[in-house]
Short mmCIF file of C-alpha atoms and ligand atoms in Angstrom, two decimals:
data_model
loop_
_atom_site.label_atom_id
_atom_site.label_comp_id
_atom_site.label_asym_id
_atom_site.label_seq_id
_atom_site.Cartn_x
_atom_site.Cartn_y
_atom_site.Cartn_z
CA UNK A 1 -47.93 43.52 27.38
CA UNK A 2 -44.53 43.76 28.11
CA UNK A 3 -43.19 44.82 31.88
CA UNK A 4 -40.66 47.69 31.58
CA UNK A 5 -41.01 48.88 35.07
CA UNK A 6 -36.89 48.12 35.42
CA UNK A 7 -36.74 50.58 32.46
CA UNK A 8 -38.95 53.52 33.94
CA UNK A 9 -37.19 52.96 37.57
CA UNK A 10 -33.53 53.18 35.88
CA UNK A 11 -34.91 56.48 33.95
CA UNK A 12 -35.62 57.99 37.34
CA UNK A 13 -33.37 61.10 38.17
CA UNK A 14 -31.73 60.74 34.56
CA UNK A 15 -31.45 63.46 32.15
CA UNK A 16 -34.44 60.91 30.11
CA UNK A 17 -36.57 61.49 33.22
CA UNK A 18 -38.75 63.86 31.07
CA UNK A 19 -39.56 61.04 28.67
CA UNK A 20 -41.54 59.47 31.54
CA UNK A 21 -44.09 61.46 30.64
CA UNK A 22 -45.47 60.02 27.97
CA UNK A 23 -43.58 56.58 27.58
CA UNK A 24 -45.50 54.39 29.29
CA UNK A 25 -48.82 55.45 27.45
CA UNK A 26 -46.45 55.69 24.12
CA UNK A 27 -45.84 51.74 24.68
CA UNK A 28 -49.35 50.92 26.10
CA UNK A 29 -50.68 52.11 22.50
CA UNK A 30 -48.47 49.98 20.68
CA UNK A 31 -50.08 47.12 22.40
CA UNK A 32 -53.55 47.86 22.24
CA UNK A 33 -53.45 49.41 18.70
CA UNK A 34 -51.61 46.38 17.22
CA UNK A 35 -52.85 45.06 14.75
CA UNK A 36 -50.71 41.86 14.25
CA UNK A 37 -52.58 38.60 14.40
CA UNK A 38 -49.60 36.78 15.75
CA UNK A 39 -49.66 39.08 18.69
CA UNK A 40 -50.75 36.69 21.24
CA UNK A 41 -48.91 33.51 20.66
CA UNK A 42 -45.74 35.39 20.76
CA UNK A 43 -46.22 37.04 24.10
CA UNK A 44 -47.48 33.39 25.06
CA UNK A 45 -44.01 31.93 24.25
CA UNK A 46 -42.73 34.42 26.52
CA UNK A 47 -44.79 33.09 29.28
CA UNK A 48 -43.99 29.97 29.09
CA UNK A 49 -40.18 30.35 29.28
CA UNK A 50 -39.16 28.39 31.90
CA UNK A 51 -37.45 29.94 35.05
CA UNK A 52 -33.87 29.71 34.94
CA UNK A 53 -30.97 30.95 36.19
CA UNK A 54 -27.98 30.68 33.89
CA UNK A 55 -25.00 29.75 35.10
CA UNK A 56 -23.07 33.24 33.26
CA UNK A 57 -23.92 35.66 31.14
CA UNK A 58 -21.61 37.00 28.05
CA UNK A 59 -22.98 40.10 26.16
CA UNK A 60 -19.43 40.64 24.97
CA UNK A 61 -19.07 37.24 22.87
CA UNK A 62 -19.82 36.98 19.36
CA UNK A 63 -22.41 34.73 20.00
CA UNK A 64 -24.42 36.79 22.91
CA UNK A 65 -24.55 33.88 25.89
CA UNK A 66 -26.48 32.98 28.63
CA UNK A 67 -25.88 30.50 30.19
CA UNK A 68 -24.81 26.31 29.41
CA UNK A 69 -26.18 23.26 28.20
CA UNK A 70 -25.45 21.89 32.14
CA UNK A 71 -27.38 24.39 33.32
CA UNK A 72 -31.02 22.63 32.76
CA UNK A 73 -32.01 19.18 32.02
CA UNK A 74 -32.07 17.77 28.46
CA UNK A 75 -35.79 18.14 28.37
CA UNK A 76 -36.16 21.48 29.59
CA UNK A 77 -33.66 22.69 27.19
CA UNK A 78 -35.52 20.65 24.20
CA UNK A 79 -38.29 23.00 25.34
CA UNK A 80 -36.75 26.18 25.31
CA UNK A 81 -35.74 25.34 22.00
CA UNK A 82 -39.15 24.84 20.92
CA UNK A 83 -40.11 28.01 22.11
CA UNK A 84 -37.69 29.57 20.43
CA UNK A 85 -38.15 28.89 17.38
CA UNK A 86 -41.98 30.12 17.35
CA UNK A 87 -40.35 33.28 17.24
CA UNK A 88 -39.03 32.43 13.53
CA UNK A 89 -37.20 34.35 12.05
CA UNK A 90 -34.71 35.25 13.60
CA UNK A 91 -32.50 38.14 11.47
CA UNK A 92 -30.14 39.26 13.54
CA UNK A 93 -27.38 37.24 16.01
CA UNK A 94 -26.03 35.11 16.44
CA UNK A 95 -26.72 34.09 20.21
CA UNK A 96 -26.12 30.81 22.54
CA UNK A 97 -28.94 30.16 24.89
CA UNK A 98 -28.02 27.42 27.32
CA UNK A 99 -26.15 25.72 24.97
CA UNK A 100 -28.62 26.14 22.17
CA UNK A 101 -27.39 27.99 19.41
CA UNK A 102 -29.17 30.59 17.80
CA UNK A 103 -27.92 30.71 13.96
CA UNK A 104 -29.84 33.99 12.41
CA UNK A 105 -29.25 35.12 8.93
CA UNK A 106 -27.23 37.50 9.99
CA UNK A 107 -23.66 37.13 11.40
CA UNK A 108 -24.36 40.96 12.82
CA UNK A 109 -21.15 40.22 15.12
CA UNK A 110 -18.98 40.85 11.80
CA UNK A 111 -20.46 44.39 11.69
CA UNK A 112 -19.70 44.73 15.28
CA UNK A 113 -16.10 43.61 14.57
CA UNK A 114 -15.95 46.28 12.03
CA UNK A 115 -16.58 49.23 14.10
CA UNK A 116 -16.25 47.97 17.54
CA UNK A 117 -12.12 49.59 18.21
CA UNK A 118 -13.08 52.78 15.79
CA UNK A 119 -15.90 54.62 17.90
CA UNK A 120 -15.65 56.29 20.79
CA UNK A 121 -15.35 53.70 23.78
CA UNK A 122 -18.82 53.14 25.32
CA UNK A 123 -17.85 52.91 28.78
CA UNK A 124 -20.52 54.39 30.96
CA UNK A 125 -21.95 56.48 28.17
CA UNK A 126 -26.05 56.35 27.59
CA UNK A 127 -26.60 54.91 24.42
CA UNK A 128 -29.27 54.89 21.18
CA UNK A 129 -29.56 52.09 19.23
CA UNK A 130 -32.31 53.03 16.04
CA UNK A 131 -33.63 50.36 13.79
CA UNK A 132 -31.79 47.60 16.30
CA UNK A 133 -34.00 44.78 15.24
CA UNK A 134 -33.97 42.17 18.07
CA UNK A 135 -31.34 43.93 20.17
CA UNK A 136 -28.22 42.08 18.99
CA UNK A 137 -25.86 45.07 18.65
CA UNK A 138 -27.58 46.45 21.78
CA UNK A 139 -26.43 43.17 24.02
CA UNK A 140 -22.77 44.26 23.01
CA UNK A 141 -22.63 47.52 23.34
CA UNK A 142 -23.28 46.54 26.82
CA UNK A 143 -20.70 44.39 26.46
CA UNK A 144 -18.83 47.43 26.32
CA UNK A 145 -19.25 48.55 29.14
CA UNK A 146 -22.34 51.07 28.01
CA UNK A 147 -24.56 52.57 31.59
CA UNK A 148 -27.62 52.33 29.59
CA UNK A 149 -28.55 51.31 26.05
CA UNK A 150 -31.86 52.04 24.63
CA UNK A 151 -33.11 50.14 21.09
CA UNK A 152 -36.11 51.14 19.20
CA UNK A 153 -37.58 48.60 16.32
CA UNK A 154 -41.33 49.28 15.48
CA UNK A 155 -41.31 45.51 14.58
CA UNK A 156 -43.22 43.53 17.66
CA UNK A 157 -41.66 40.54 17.06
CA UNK A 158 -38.32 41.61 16.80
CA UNK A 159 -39.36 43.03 20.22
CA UNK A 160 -40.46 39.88 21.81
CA UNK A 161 -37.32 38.07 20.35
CA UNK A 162 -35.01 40.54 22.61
CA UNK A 163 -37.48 39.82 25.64
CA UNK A 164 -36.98 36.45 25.30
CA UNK A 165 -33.17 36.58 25.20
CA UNK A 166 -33.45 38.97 27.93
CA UNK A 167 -35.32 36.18 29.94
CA UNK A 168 -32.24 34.27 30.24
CA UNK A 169 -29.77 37.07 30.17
CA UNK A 170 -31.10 38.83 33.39
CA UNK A 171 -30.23 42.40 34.80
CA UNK A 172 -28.19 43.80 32.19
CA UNK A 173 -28.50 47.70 31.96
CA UNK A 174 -30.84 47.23 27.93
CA UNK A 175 -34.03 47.55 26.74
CA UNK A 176 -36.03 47.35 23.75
CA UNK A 177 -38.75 49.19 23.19
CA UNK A 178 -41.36 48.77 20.27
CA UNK A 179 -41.23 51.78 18.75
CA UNK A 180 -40.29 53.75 15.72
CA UNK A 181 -38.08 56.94 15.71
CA UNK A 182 -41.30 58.93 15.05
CA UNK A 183 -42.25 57.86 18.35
CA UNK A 184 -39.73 59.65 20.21
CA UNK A 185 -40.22 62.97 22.03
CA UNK A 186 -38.51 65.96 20.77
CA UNK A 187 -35.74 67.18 23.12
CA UNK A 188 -34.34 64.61 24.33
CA UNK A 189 -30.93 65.42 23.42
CA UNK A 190 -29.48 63.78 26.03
CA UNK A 191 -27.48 60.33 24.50
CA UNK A 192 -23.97 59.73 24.58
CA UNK A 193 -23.73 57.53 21.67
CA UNK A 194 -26.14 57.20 18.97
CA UNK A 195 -26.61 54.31 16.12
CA UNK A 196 -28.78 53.83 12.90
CA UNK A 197 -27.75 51.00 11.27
CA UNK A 198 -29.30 49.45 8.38
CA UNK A 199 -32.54 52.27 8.44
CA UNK A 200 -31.32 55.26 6.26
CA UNK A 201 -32.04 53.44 3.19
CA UNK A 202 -35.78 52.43 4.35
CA UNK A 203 -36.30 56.57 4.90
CA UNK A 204 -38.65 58.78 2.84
CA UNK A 205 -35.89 61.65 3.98
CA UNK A 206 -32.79 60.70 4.76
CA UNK A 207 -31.75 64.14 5.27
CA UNK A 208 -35.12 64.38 7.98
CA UNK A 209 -33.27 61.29 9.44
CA UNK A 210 -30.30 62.28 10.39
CA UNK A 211 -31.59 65.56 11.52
CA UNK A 212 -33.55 63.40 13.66
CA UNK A 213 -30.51 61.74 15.21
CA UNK A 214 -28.72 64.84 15.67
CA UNK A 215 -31.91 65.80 17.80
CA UNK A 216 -31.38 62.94 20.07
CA UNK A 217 -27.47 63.35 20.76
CA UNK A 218 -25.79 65.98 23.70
CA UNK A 219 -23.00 68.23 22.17
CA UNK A 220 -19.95 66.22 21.27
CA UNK A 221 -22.25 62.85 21.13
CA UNK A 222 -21.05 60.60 19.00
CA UNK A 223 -23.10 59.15 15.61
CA UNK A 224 -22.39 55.52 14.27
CA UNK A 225 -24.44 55.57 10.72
CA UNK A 226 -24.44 52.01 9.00
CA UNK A 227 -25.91 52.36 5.61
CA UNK A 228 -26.08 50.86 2.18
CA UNK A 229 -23.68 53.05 -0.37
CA UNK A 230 -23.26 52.68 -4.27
CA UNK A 231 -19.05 53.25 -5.82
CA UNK A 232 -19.65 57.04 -7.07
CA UNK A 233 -18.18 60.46 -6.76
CA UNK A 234 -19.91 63.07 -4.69
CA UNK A 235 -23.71 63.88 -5.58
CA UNK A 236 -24.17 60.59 -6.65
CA UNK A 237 -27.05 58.85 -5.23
CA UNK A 238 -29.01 55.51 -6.52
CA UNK A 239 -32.51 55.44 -6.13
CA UNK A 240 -34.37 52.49 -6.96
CA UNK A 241 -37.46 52.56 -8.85
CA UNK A 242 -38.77 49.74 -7.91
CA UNK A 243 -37.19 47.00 -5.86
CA UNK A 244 -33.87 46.63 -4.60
CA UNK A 245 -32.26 42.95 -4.09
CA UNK A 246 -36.50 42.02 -3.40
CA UNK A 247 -36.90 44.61 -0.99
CA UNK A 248 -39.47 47.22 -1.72
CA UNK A 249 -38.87 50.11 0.68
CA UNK A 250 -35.43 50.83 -0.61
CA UNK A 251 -35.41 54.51 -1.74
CA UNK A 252 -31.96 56.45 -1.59
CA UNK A 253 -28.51 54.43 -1.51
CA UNK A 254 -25.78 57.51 -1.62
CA UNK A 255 -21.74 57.19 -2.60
CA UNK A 256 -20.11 57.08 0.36
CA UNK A 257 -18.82 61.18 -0.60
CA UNK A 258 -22.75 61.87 -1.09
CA UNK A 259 -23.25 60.82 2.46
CA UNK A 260 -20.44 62.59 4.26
CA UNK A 261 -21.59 65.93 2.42
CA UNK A 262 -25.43 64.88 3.75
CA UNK A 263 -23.68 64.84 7.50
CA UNK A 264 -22.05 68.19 6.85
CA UNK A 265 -25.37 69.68 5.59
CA UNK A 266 -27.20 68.52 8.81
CA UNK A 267 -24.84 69.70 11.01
CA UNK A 268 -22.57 66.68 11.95
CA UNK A 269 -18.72 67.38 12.40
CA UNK A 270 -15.70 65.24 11.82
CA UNK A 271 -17.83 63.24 9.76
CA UNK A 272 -15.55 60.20 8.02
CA UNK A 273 -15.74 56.84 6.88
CA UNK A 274 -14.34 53.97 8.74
CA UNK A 275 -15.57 50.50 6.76
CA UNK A 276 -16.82 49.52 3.61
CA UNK A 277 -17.72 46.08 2.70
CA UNK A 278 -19.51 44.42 0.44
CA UNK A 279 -22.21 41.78 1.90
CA UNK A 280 -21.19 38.52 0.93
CA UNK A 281 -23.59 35.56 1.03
CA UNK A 282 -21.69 34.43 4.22
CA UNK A 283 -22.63 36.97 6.31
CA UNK A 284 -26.02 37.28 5.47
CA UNK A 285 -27.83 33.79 4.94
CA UNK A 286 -31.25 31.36 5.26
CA UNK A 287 -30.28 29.12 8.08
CA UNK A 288 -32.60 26.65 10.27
CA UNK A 289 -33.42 29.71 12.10
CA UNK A 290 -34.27 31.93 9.00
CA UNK A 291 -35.83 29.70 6.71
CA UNK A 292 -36.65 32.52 3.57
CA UNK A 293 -34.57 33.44 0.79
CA UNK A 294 -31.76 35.56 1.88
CA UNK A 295 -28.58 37.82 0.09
CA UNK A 296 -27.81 34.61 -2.49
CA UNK A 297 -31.78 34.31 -3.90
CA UNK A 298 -31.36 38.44 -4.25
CA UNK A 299 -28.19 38.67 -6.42
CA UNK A 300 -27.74 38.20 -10.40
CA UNK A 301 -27.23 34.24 -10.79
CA UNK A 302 -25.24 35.09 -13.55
CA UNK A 303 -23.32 37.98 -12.29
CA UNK A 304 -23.20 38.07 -8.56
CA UNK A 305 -21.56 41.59 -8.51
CA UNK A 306 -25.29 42.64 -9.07
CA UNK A 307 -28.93 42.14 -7.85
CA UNK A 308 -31.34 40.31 -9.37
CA UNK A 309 -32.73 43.52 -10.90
CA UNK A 310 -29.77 44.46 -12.12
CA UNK A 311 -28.63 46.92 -9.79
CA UNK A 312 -25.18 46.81 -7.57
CA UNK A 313 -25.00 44.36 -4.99
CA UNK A 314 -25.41 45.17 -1.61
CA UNK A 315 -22.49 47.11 -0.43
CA UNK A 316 -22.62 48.75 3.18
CA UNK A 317 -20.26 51.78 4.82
CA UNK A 318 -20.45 52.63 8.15
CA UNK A 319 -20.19 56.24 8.89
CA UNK A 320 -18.81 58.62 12.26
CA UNK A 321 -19.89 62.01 13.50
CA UNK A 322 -20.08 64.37 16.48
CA UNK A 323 -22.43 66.67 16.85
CA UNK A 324 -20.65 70.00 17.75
CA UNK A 325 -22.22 73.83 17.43
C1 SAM B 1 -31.91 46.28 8.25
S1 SAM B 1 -32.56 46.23 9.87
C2 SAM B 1 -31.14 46.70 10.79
C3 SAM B 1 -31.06 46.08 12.16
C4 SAM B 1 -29.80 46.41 12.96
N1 SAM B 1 -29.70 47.82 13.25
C5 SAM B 1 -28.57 45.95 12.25
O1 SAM B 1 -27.81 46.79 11.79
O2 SAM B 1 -28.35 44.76 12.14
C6 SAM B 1 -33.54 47.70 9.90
C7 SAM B 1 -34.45 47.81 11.11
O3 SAM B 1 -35.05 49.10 11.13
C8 SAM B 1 -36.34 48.96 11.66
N2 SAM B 1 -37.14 50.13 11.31
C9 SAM B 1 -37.96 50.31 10.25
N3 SAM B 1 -38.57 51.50 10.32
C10 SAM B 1 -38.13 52.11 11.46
C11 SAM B 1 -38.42 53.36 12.11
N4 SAM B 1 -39.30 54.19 11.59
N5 SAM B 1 -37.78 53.65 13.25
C12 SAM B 1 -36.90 52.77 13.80
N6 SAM B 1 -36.60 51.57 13.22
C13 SAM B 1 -37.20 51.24 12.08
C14 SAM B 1 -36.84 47.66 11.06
O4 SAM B 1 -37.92 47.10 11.80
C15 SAM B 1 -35.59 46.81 11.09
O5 SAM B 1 -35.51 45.98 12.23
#
């Protein structure tokens, strides 16, 4: 089990106090229900994580820090090192860990880069972060200055990876929790700021998604939507009959005019468009830390401008909204 009593003390006297109610059960469940085999090692790396106190924290750099190599002996960090990298893989950084650095397969600070001086600032707003993975985008928007921010990733490990960076980066106002959006109460409309990144694409309904997210935002909330999007004119929308650079839960990829008229539709105002890019095989990569295939095994060898089934190439946009009666 995880402890998340700093979580449920912090949600005290908060307009999220009513999620109290059934939280703590909700998260008890994912434990004893799991069914992943590698359950128990994981939460035995955590264990064994040796005490220490690093010398500084930096949720704001690039590469989310805690700490340097001074601040433990060779031996001990060799350790840590060890331990980390049971947790393999590791998607989404990158992070430095008492000197040891923490080279993911994503460099998710470049999407942070891209949207980081076009939302609205996060200073002491409550924040959402859906689909976050291991946390990495939830360690900066800390960084900025955020009161609270909440991520939700169904995936356990991806869980236990933001514990254990969490281990050495101490009291900073974010959690994790292991848990998909279906998992979240209804009426909670309380957050300041709310991000999906990267999980449109994986919905059955995207439409059901965002009307999800508008669910969870107060009037005039702000929505950051990262998404895959195909070149097209308005209505256009790729769906992928089978799979999509090797993934297989890829079902609706939208131009980028499809998706503004989807945030219209579902009640979103000011909706606009503030980045496209196309992934390149920089930014998303195998490295000692993420030792599958990655964005070069999925694209056309002979024509990188597509997938290897033929489709276009990874190409994401990342989207802005209020919600506003
Ligand atoms: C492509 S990753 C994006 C991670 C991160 N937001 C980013 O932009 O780098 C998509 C994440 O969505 C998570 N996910 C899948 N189904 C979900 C659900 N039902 N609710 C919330 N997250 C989900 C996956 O576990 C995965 O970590």
């Amino acid at each position: 089990m995880l402890d998340y009593s700093d979580l449920y003390r912090d949600l005290q006297g908060t307009p999220l106090e009513p999620w109290l109610d059934s939280l703590p059960n909700r998260i008890s469940k994912v434990f004893s229900d799991s069914p992943h085999g590698d359950l128990g090692r994981w939460l035995d790396v955590l264990r064994r994580l040796p005490e220490i106190t690093p010398s500084a924290t930096d949720p704001s750099a690039d590469a989310v820090t805690a700490g340097e190599s001074g601040d433990c002996d060779p031996a001990t960090r060799q350790s840590i090192e060890d331990l980390l990298r049971q947790l393999h893989p590791w998607r989404k950084g990158p992070y430095r860990i008492l000197g040891i650095p923490i080279d993911t397969e994503w460099r998710s600070d470049w999407k942070w880069n891209r949207l980081k001086d076009k939302i609205h600032p996060l200073d002491d707003r409550r924040v959402l972060d859906v689909g976050c993975g291991n946390g990495y985008h939830c360690w900066r928007m800390a960084g900025a200055g955020a009161r609270l921010t909440i991520g939700i990733d169904p995936s356990l490990l991806y869980t236990i990876q933001f514990h254990a960076i969490k281990h050495f980066m101490g009291k900073w106002p974010v959690q994790v929790l292991p848990l998909g959006i279906e998992d979240l109460p209804r009426g909670l409309e309380t957050f300041d700021s709310l991000f999906s990144m990267g999980v449109l694409y994986h919905r059955r309904s995207p439409l059901d998604h965002l009307l999800d997210l508008r669910g969870y935002l107060r009037q005039g909330g702000e929505l950051v939507l990262e998404t895959l999007v195909v070149e097209g004119p308005p209505g256009q929308v790729l769906v992928p009959e089978g799979r999509y650079a090797k993934m297989r839960n890829v079902r609706f990829i939208p131009s980028p005019a499809t998706l503004l008229s989807w945030l219209k539709r579902c009640g979103f105002a000011n909706a606009r468009i503030i980045n496209t890019t196309l992934t390149s095989p920089d930014e998303q990569r195998s490295t000692d830390w993420m030792r599958f295939q990655s964005l070069g095994d999925f694209l056309h060898p002979d024509a990188p401008h597509l997938t290897v089934e033929g489709l276009p190439a990874p190409r994401r946009a990342i989207f802005l909204a209020e919600k506003r009666d």
